[in-house]
Amino acid sequence: MNITRCSRWLHFTLLVLLALLRNSNQTQGQEQHVKNFFQRADSPSGHTNNWAVLVCASRYWFNYRHMANALGMYRTVKRLGIPDSNIILMLADDAACNARNMFPGSVYANTGRQLDLYGDNIEVDYRGYEVTVENFLRVLTGRVPLTQPRSKRLLTDDRSNVFVYLTGHGGNEFLKFQDNEEISAFDIADAFEQMWQKKRYKELFFMVDTCQANTLYSKFYSPNILATGSSEIDENSYSHEADFDIGVAVIDSYTHYVLQYLEGINKTSKATMEDFFAMYDPVRIQSHPGVRSDLFQRPLSSVLVTDFFGGMADVDIVDSHLFHDLDDNIKLGSSPSPRLSNTNRDPSASRPVEGTGSRLLPAGRSHADVHQTRAWAGLGMVGLLAGFVLLQTKFRTASSGRDR
């Protein structure tokens, strides 16, 4: 009787182990599907988040178009998925509230005035006299005071794609800020080198719309930088059109055609940066835009426009039992488990697993640790199975001996 009970118990144990092994294989299959999703062959950049730094460096009413340039770019990157929390917007002047504005609280980039670029949903991080060369360089390099709020910080890492856009008045290797100071091509190049050394970007796209714009990226020497500008050396960058009711030019020609092209792009677009640069037409733009890609690692035909103008979704993959815990907490009237809260999550508490985009593991755990645990679990199952077989053989031998 005891032998029969032990045999049944061993049979039950074996069935449980086989069920666990099957569940483990299904979990591995699901994880492989997730891994394949985040490692799509058509998006090999490997970045996990996008940021944008948009700067209008000009003040005064007659530079209305420069503010419209920056706001037009701001609207576009937001539409393509970069959230306000990942955008640093710097406006040297507030044309929307200028006393000469016939349309108070509004900024338009075309004479038809169909789209208000200012509107109600805008977050300006640096305004007026806050827009200085020093503050711009501090934003890029992360050398800001401890009291600086998060909304004014560029919180990037070595998996960030960063888009930097500048517009204003410039010349050979310089751009004016506030009409009383200048930033040079050397300053920008050195700031980008500091960013690279401090692992503050994975890939960086630099765009500038000003006179002699292409000279501003001539001194770059850091890797993974793609740069473009609106005009060659000794060449002006012209406005596109003027609104006679507003009384000034409302947008620059280069930025107008860039935004026009980007209006045909959505978050899932497969358009590449090669397609983007092929759009440049010196006749329409009234200047000769330039491109510098010698520092960039990937061919432009494999770089999606949304790798810089779009946003990556932040996805956390969690076990289903965590949601059951959350449901139980809600039913009991308690607060949700802190493991599910992203609001105040410590960035050091979890890190993305290499190659899975936003896949997160607990602190102190690596992908290798997970695989090692599974390997030992599999070995344990094999040991239990072998023990079961040996016990079965022993019991049968004992039973046959008693029968004799």
CSV table of C-alpha atoms in Angstrom, one decimal:
chain,number,residue,atom,x,y,z
A,1,MET,CA,0.0,0.0,0.0
A,2,ASN,CA,2.8,2.4,0.9
A,3,ILE,CA,4.6,1.6,-2.4
A,4,THR,CA,1.4,2.4,-4.3
A,5,ARG,CA,1.0,5.7,-2.5
A,6,CYS,CA,4.6,6.6,-3.2
A,7,SER,CA,4.2,5.7,-6.8
A,8,ARG,CA,1.1,7.9,-7.2
A,9,TRP,CA,2.9,10.8,-5.4
A,10,LEU,CA,5.9,10.5,-7.8
A,11,HIS,CA,3.5,10.4,-10.8
A,12,PHE,CA,1.9,13.6,-9.6
A,13,THR,CA,5.3,15.2,-9.0
A,14,LEU,CA,6.4,14.3,-12.5
A,15,LEU,CA,3.2,15.8,-14.0
A,16,VAL,CA,3.8,19.1,-12.1
A,17,LEU,CA,7.4,19.2,-13.3
A,18,LEU,CA,6.4,18.6,-16.9
A,19,ALA,CA,3.8,21.4,-16.6
A,20,LEU,CA,6.4,23.8,-15.2
A,21,LEU,CA,8.9,22.9,-18.0
A,22,ARG,CA,6.2,23.5,-20.6
A,23,ASN,CA,5.3,26.9,-19.0
A,24,SER,CA,9.0,27.8,-19.0
A,25,ASN,CA,9.3,27.1,-22.7
A,26,GLN,CA,6.2,29.2,-23.5
A,27,THR,CA,7.7,32.1,-21.5
A,28,GLN,CA,11.0,31.9,-23.4
A,29,GLY,CA,9.0,31.9,-26.6
A,30,GLN,CA,7.1,35.0,-25.5
A,31,GLU,CA,10.3,36.7,-24.5
A,32,GLN,CA,11.8,35.9,-27.9
A,33,HIS,CA,8.7,37.5,-29.6
A,34,VAL,CA,9.2,40.7,-27.5
A,35,LYS,CA,12.9,40.7,-28.2
A,36,ASN,CA,12.2,40.5,-32.0
A,37,PHE,CA,9.7,43.3,-31.7
A,38,PHE,CA,12.3,45.6,-30.1
A,39,GLN,CA,15.1,44.5,-32.5
A,40,ARG,CA,13.2,45.1,-35.8
A,41,ALA,CA,15.6,44.8,-38.7
A,42,ASP,CA,14.2,48.0,-40.2
A,43,SER,CA,15.2,50.1,-37.1
A,44,PRO,CA,18.8,49.2,-36.2
A,45,SER,CA,19.7,52.4,-34.4
A,46,GLY,CA,19.5,50.7,-31.0
A,47,HIS,CA,18.3,53.9,-29.2
A,48,THR,CA,15.6,53.8,-26.5
A,49,ASN,CA,14.6,57.4,-26.1
A,50,ASN,CA,14.5,60.7,-28.1
A,51,TRP,CA,15.2,64.3,-27.0
A,52,ALA,CA,15.1,67.6,-28.8
A,53,VAL,CA,16.7,71.0,-28.0
A,54,LEU,CA,15.0,73.7,-30.0
A,55,VAL,CA,16.5,77.2,-29.9
A,56,CYS,CA,15.3,80.6,-31.2
A,57,ALA,CA,18.3,82.8,-30.5
A,58,SER,CA,16.8,86.1,-31.8
A,59,ARG,CA,14.8,88.7,-30.0
A,60,TYR,CA,12.8,91.8,-31.2
A,61,TRP,CA,9.6,91.9,-33.2
A,62,PHE,CA,11.2,92.0,-36.7
A,63,ASN,CA,12.7,88.5,-36.0
A,64,TYR,CA,9.2,87.0,-35.6
A,65,ARG,CA,10.0,84.4,-38.2
A,66,HIS,CA,12.8,82.9,-36.1
A,67,MET,CA,10.3,82.3,-33.3
A,68,ALA,CA,7.9,80.7,-35.8
A,69,ASN,CA,10.7,78.5,-37.0
A,70,ALA,CA,11.4,77.1,-33.6
A,71,LEU,CA,7.7,76.7,-32.7
A,72,GLY,CA,7.0,75.0,-36.0
A,73,MET,CA,9.7,72.4,-35.2
A,74,TYR,CA,8.4,72.1,-31.7
A,75,ARG,CA,4.9,71.3,-33.0
A,76,THR,CA,6.3,68.7,-35.4
A,77,VAL,CA,8.5,66.7,-33.0
A,78,LYS,CA,5.6,66.6,-30.5
A,79,ARG,CA,3.2,65.3,-33.2
A,80,LEU,CA,5.7,62.6,-34.1
A,81,GLY,CA,5.9,61.4,-30.5
A,82,ILE,CA,8.6,63.3,-28.5
A,83,PRO,CA,6.8,64.4,-25.3
A,84,ASP,CA,7.2,67.8,-23.7
A,85,SER,CA,9.3,66.2,-20.9
A,86,ASN,CA,11.9,65.4,-23.5
A,87,ILE,CA,11.9,68.8,-25.3
A,88,ILE,CA,14.0,71.8,-24.2
A,89,LEU,CA,12.4,74.8,-25.9
A,90,MET,CA,14.4,78.1,-25.7
A,91,LEU,CA,12.7,81.3,-27.1
A,92,ALA,CA,14.7,84.5,-26.8
A,93,ASP,CA,11.6,86.7,-27.3
A,94,ASP,CA,7.8,86.3,-26.9
A,95,ALA,CA,6.3,87.5,-30.2
A,96,ALA,CA,2.9,86.1,-29.2
A,97,CYS,CA,2.6,88.7,-26.4
A,98,ASN,CA,4.2,91.6,-28.2
A,99,ALA,CA,2.2,94.8,-28.2
A,100,ARG,CA,2.5,95.0,-32.0
A,101,ASN,CA,0.9,91.6,-32.6
A,102,MET,CA,-2.5,92.0,-34.2
A,103,PHE,CA,-3.3,88.4,-33.0
A,104,PRO,CA,-2.4,88.4,-29.3
A,105,GLY,CA,-1.3,85.1,-27.9
A,106,SER,CA,-0.8,83.6,-31.4
A,107,VAL,CA,2.1,82.9,-33.7
A,108,TYR,CA,1.5,81.9,-37.4
A,109,ALA,CA,3.9,80.6,-40.0
A,110,ASN,CA,1.8,81.3,-43.1
A,111,THR,CA,-0.3,84.1,-44.5
A,112,GLY,CA,-3.5,82.0,-44.3
A,113,ARG,CA,-3.1,81.8,-40.5
A,114,GLN,CA,-4.8,78.4,-40.4
A,115,LEU,CA,-2.6,77.0,-37.6
A,116,ASP,CA,-1.6,78.8,-34.4
A,117,LEU,CA,1.8,77.6,-33.4
A,118,TYR,CA,1.6,79.1,-30.0
A,119,GLY,CA,-1.8,78.0,-28.8
A,120,ASP,CA,-2.6,76.6,-25.4
A,121,ASN,CA,-0.4,73.5,-25.4
A,122,ILE,CA,3.1,74.9,-25.3
A,123,GLU,CA,5.8,74.6,-22.6
A,124,VAL,CA,8.7,77.1,-22.9
A,125,ASP,CA,11.6,76.0,-20.8
A,126,TYR,CA,13.9,79.1,-21.3
A,127,ARG,CA,12.4,82.4,-22.2
A,128,GLY,CA,13.7,85.9,-22.9
A,129,TYR,CA,17.0,86.7,-21.2
A,130,GLU,CA,17.3,83.1,-20.0
A,131,VAL,CA,18.3,82.2,-23.5
A,132,THR,CA,22.0,82.8,-23.4
A,133,VAL,CA,25.1,81.0,-24.8
A,134,GLU,CA,26.0,79.9,-21.3
A,135,ASN,CA,22.6,78.3,-20.6
A,136,PHE,CA,22.5,76.6,-24.0
A,137,LEU,CA,26.0,75.0,-23.4
A,138,ARG,CA,25.0,74.1,-19.8
A,139,VAL,CA,21.9,72.3,-21.1
A,140,LEU,CA,23.9,70.3,-23.6
A,141,THR,CA,26.7,69.3,-21.2
A,142,GLY,CA,24.5,68.8,-18.1
A,143,ARG,CA,26.5,71.3,-16.0
A,144,VAL,CA,23.4,72.9,-14.4
A,145,PRO,CA,22.9,74.0,-10.8
A,146,LEU,CA,21.5,71.4,-8.4
A,147,THR,CA,18.5,73.6,-7.9
A,148,GLN,CA,17.6,73.5,-11.7
A,149,PRO,CA,14.2,71.9,-12.2
A,150,ARG,CA,14.0,68.7,-14.3
A,151,SER,CA,12.0,70.6,-17.0
A,152,LYS,CA,15.2,72.6,-17.7
A,153,ARG,CA,17.5,69.6,-17.9
A,154,LEU,CA,18.6,67.5,-20.8
A,155,LEU,CA,18.4,64.1,-19.0
A,156,THR,CA,19.9,62.0,-21.8
A,157,ASP,CA,22.1,58.9,-21.6
A,158,ASP,CA,24.1,56.7,-24.0
A,159,ARG,CA,20.9,55.3,-25.5
A,160,SER,CA,19.4,58.7,-26.4
A,161,ASN,CA,19.0,60.1,-29.9
A,162,VAL,CA,19.2,63.9,-29.6
A,163,PHE,CA,18.0,66.5,-32.1
A,164,VAL,CA,19.4,70.0,-31.8
A,165,TYR,CA,17.8,72.8,-33.8
A,166,LEU,CA,19.1,76.4,-33.9
A,167,THR,CA,17.7,79.4,-35.7
A,168,GLY,CA,18.6,83.1,-35.7
A,169,HIS,CA,21.1,85.5,-37.2
A,170,GLY,CA,24.6,84.2,-37.9
A,171,GLY,CA,27.7,84.4,-40.1
A,172,ASN,CA,30.9,82.5,-40.8
A,173,GLU,CA,31.2,80.0,-37.9
A,174,PHE,CA,29.0,82.0,-35.4
A,175,LEU,CA,25.4,82.4,-34.3
A,176,LYS,CA,24.2,85.5,-32.5
A,177,PHE,CA,22.2,85.2,-29.2
A,178,GLN,CA,20.0,88.1,-28.1
A,179,ASP,CA,21.8,90.4,-30.5
A,180,ASN,CA,24.6,90.9,-27.9
A,181,GLU,CA,26.7,87.7,-27.8
A,182,GLU,CA,27.7,84.9,-30.1
A,183,ILE,CA,28.3,81.2,-30.0
A,184,SER,CA,31.0,79.9,-32.3
A,185,ALA,CA,31.4,76.6,-34.2
A,186,PHE,CA,34.2,75.7,-31.8
A,187,ASP,CA,31.9,76.2,-28.8
A,188,ILE,CA,29.3,73.9,-30.2
A,189,ALA,CA,31.9,71.3,-31.3
A,190,ASP,CA,33.4,71.2,-27.9
A,191,ALA,CA,30.0,70.9,-26.2
A,192,PHE,CA,29.1,67.9,-28.3
A,193,GLU,CA,32.5,66.3,-27.5
A,194,GLN,CA,31.7,66.7,-23.8
A,195,MET,CA,28.3,65.1,-24.4
A,196,TRP,CA,30.0,62.1,-26.1
A,197,GLN,CA,32.6,61.7,-23.4
A,198,LYS,CA,29.9,61.9,-20.7
A,199,LYS,CA,27.7,59.4,-22.6
A,200,ARG,CA,24.9,61.9,-23.1
A,201,TYR,CA,23.9,60.7,-26.6
A,202,LYS,CA,24.0,57.7,-28.9
A,203,GLU,CA,23.4,59.6,-32.1
A,204,LEU,CA,22.9,63.3,-32.6
A,205,PHE,CA,21.3,65.3,-35.4
A,206,PHE,CA,22.3,69.0,-35.7
A,207,MET,CA,20.2,71.4,-37.8
A,208,VAL,CA,20.7,75.1,-38.1
A,209,ASP,CA,18.8,77.7,-40.1
A,210,THR,CA,20.8,81.0,-40.4
A,211,CYS,CA,23.0,82.8,-42.9
A,212,GLN,CA,26.2,80.8,-43.7
A,213,ALA,CA,24.7,78.0,-41.6
A,214,ASN,CA,26.9,75.2,-42.9
A,215,THR,CA,30.0,76.7,-41.4
A,216,LEU,CA,28.6,76.1,-37.9
A,217,TYR,CA,29.2,72.3,-38.2
A,218,SER,CA,32.6,72.6,-39.9
A,219,LYS,CA,34.5,72.1,-36.6
A,220,PHE,CA,32.7,69.0,-35.3
A,221,TYR,CA,34.9,66.1,-34.4
A,222,SER,CA,32.8,63.8,-32.2
A,223,PRO,CA,31.4,60.5,-33.5
A,224,ASN,CA,27.8,59.7,-34.4
A,225,ILE,CA,26.9,63.2,-35.4
A,226,LEU,CA,24.8,64.0,-38.4
A,227,ALA,CA,24.6,67.7,-39.3
A,228,THR,CA,22.8,69.9,-41.8
A,229,GLY,CA,22.4,73.6,-42.5
A,230,SER,CA,20.4,76.0,-44.6
A,231,SER,CA,23.2,77.9,-46.5
A,232,GLU,CA,26.8,77.8,-47.6
A,233,ILE,CA,29.6,80.1,-46.6
A,234,ASP,CA,29.0,83.7,-47.9
A,235,GLU,CA,25.4,82.8,-48.6
A,236,ASN,CA,22.3,84.3,-46.9
A,237,SER,CA,19.3,82.3,-45.6
A,238,TYR,CA,16.1,84.0,-46.7
A,239,SER,CA,12.6,84.3,-45.4
A,240,HIS,CA,9.8,82.5,-47.2
A,241,GLU,CA,6.8,84.9,-47.0
A,242,ALA,CA,5.5,87.9,-45.2
A,243,ASP,CA,2.1,88.5,-43.7
A,244,PHE,CA,1.0,92.1,-44.4
A,245,ASP,CA,-1.4,92.1,-41.5
A,246,ILE,CA,1.3,91.0,-39.0
A,247,GLY,CA,3.7,93.3,-40.8
A,248,VAL,CA,6.8,91.0,-40.9
A,249,ALA,CA,8.1,87.8,-42.5
A,250,VAL,CA,6.5,84.8,-40.7
A,251,ILE,CA,8.9,81.9,-41.5
A,252,ASP,CA,12.3,81.2,-43.1
A,253,SER,CA,12.4,79.4,-46.5
A,254,TYR,CA,14.6,76.5,-45.4
A,255,THR,CA,12.5,75.7,-42.3
A,256,HIS,CA,9.3,76.1,-44.2
A,257,TYR,CA,10.2,73.3,-46.7
A,258,VAL,CA,11.6,71.1,-44.0
A,259,LEU,CA,8.3,71.4,-42.0
A,260,GLN,CA,6.3,70.9,-45.2
A,261,TYR,CA,8.1,67.6,-45.8
A,262,LEU,CA,7.7,66.4,-42.3
A,263,GLU,CA,3.9,67.0,-42.4
A,264,GLY,CA,3.8,64.0,-44.7
A,265,ILE,CA,5.6,61.9,-42.1
A,266,ASN,CA,3.9,59.9,-39.3
A,267,LYS,CA,5.2,57.9,-36.4
A,268,THR,CA,5.3,54.6,-38.4
A,269,SER,CA,6.9,56.2,-41.5
A,270,LYS,CA,9.7,54.3,-43.2
A,271,ALA,CA,11.1,57.5,-44.8
A,272,THR,CA,14.9,57.7,-44.3
A,273,MET,CA,17.3,60.6,-43.8
A,274,GLU,CA,18.5,59.9,-47.3
A,275,ASP,CA,15.0,60.7,-48.5
A,276,PHE,CA,14.8,63.7,-46.3
A,277,PHE,CA,18.0,65.3,-47.7
A,278,ALA,CA,16.9,64.4,-51.3
A,279,MET,CA,14.0,66.8,-50.7
A,280,TYR,CA,16.5,69.8,-50.6
A,281,ASP,CA,15.9,72.1,-53.6
A,282,PRO,CA,18.3,75.1,-53.8
A,283,VAL,CA,16.0,76.9,-56.2
A,284,ARG,CA,12.9,76.8,-53.9
A,285,ILE,CA,14.9,77.3,-50.7
A,286,GLN,CA,16.9,80.1,-52.3
A,287,SER,CA,20.1,78.8,-50.8
A,288,HIS,CA,22.3,75.7,-50.9
A,289,PRO,CA,21.6,73.5,-47.8
A,290,GLY,CA,24.5,71.3,-46.8
A,291,VAL,CA,24.9,67.9,-45.1
A,292,ARG,CA,27.8,66.5,-43.2
A,293,SER,CA,27.7,62.7,-42.5
A,294,ASP,CA,31.4,61.7,-42.3
A,295,LEU,CA,31.2,61.4,-38.5
A,296,PHE,CA,28.0,59.3,-38.6
A,297,GLN,CA,28.4,55.6,-38.4
A,298,ARG,CA,25.3,54.3,-40.3
A,299,PRO,CA,24.4,54.8,-43.9
A,300,LEU,CA,21.7,57.4,-44.4
A,301,SER,CA,19.6,54.9,-46.3
A,302,SER,CA,19.1,52.9,-43.1
A,303,VAL,CA,18.4,55.9,-40.8
A,304,LEU,CA,14.7,56.6,-40.3
A,305,VAL,CA,13.5,60.2,-40.2
A,306,THR,CA,11.7,59.2,-37.0
A,307,ASP,CA,15.0,58.1,-35.4
A,308,PHE,CA,15.5,61.9,-34.7
A,309,PHE,CA,12.1,63.6,-35.2
A,310,GLY,CA,10.0,60.9,-33.6
A,311,GLY,CA,9.8,59.4,-30.2
A,312,MET,CA,10.4,55.9,-28.8
A,313,ALA,CA,7.6,54.5,-26.6
A,314,ASP,CA,8.7,53.6,-23.0
A,315,VAL,CA,7.4,50.1,-22.5
A,316,ASP,CA,7.9,48.1,-19.3
A,317,ILE,CA,7.3,44.3,-19.5
A,318,VAL,CA,6.0,43.0,-16.2
A,319,ASP,CA,4.8,39.6,-15.0
A,320,SER,CA,1.0,39.1,-15.0
A,321,HIS,CA,1.0,38.3,-11.3
A,322,LEU,CA,1.9,42.0,-10.6
A,323,PHE,CA,-1.4,43.0,-12.1
A,324,HIS,CA,-3.2,40.6,-9.8
A,325,ASP,CA,-1.3,42.2,-6.9
A,326,LEU,CA,-2.5,45.6,-8.1
A,327,ASP,CA,-6.2,44.3,-8.3
A,328,ASP,CA,-5.9,42.9,-4.8
A,329,ASN,CA,-4.5,46.2,-3.5
A,330,ILE,CA,-7.3,48.2,-5.1
A,331,LYS,CA,-10.0,45.8,-3.7
A,332,LEU,CA,-8.5,46.2,-0.3
A,333,GLY,CA,-8.4,49.9,-0.6
A,334,SER,CA,-4.6,50.1,-0.3
A,335,SER,CA,-2.3,52.0,-2.7
A,336,PRO,CA,-0.9,50.2,-5.7
A,337,SER,CA,2.3,48.3,-5.5
A,338,PRO,CA,5.3,50.6,-5.9
A,339,ARG,CA,6.7,48.2,-8.4
A,340,LEU,CA,4.1,49.4,-10.9
A,341,SER,CA,4.7,53.1,-10.4
A,342,ASN,CA,6.7,55.0,-13.0
A,343,THR,CA,6.1,58.4,-11.6
A,344,ASN,CA,8.8,58.5,-9.0
A,345,ARG,CA,10.8,55.5,-10.1
A,346,ASP,CA,14.5,55.6,-9.3
A,347,PRO,CA,16.5,55.4,-12.6
A,348,SER,CA,19.1,53.3,-10.9
A,349,ALA,CA,16.5,50.7,-9.8
A,350,SER,CA,16.4,49.0,-13.2
A,351,ARG,CA,18.2,49.2,-16.4
A,352,PRO,CA,17.2,48.2,-20.0
A,353,VAL,CA,18.3,44.8,-21.0
A,354,GLU,CA,20.7,45.0,-23.9
A,355,GLY,CA,19.0,44.5,-27.2
A,356,THR,CA,15.4,44.7,-26.0
A,357,GLY,CA,14.7,48.4,-26.2
A,358,SER,CA,12.8,49.1,-23.0
A,359,ARG,CA,12.8,45.7,-21.3
A,360,LEU,CA,13.5,46.1,-17.6
A,361,LEU,CA,15.0,43.8,-15.0
A,362,PRO,CA,15.2,44.3,-11.2
A,363,ALA,CA,18.3,46.0,-9.8
A,364,GLY,CA,21.3,43.7,-9.6
A,365,ARG,CA,19.9,41.3,-12.2
A,366,SER,CA,21.3,40.8,-15.6
A,367,HIS,CA,20.2,38.8,-18.6
A,368,ALA,CA,22.9,36.3,-17.9
A,369,ASP,CA,21.6,35.8,-14.3
A,370,VAL,CA,18.1,35.0,-15.7
A,371,HIS,CA,19.5,32.4,-18.1
A,372,GLN,CA,21.7,30.9,-15.4
A,373,THR,CA,18.7,30.5,-13.1
A,374,ARG,CA,16.7,28.8,-15.8
A,375,ALA,CA,19.6,26.5,-16.6
A,376,TRP,CA,19.8,25.4,-12.9
A,377,ALA,CA,16.1,24.9,-12.8
A,378,GLY,CA,16.2,22.7,-15.9
A,379,LEU,CA,19.0,20.7,-14.3
A,380,GLY,CA,17.0,20.3,-11.2
A,381,MET,CA,14.0,19.0,-13.2
A,382,VAL,CA,16.3,16.4,-14.9
A,383,GLY,CA,17.6,15.3,-11.5
A,384,LEU,CA,14.2,14.8,-10.1
A,385,LEU,CA,13.1,12.9,-13.1
A,386,ALA,CA,16.2,10.6,-12.8
A,387,GLY,CA,15.4,10.1,-9.1
A,388,PHE,CA,11.8,9.2,-10.0
A,389,VAL,CA,13.0,6.6,-12.5
A,390,LEU,CA,15.4,5.0,-9.9
A,391,LEU,CA,12.7,4.9,-7.2
A,392,GLN,CA,10.3,3.3,-9.6
A,393,THR,CA,12.8,0.6,-10.5
A,394,LYS,CA,13.6,0.0,-6.8
A,395,PHE,CA,9.9,-0.3,-5.9
A,396,ARG,CA,9.2,-2.7,-8.7
A,397,THR,CA,12.2,-4.9,-7.7
A,398,ALA,CA,11.0,-4.9,-4.1
A,399,SER,CA,7.4,-5.8,-5.2
A,400,SER,CA,8.5,-8.6,-7.5
A,401,GLY,CA,10.7,-10.0,-4.6
A,402,ARG,CA,7.7,-10.1,-2.2
A,403,ASP,CA,5.5,-11.8,-4.8
A,404,ARG,CA,8.0,-14.6,-5.1
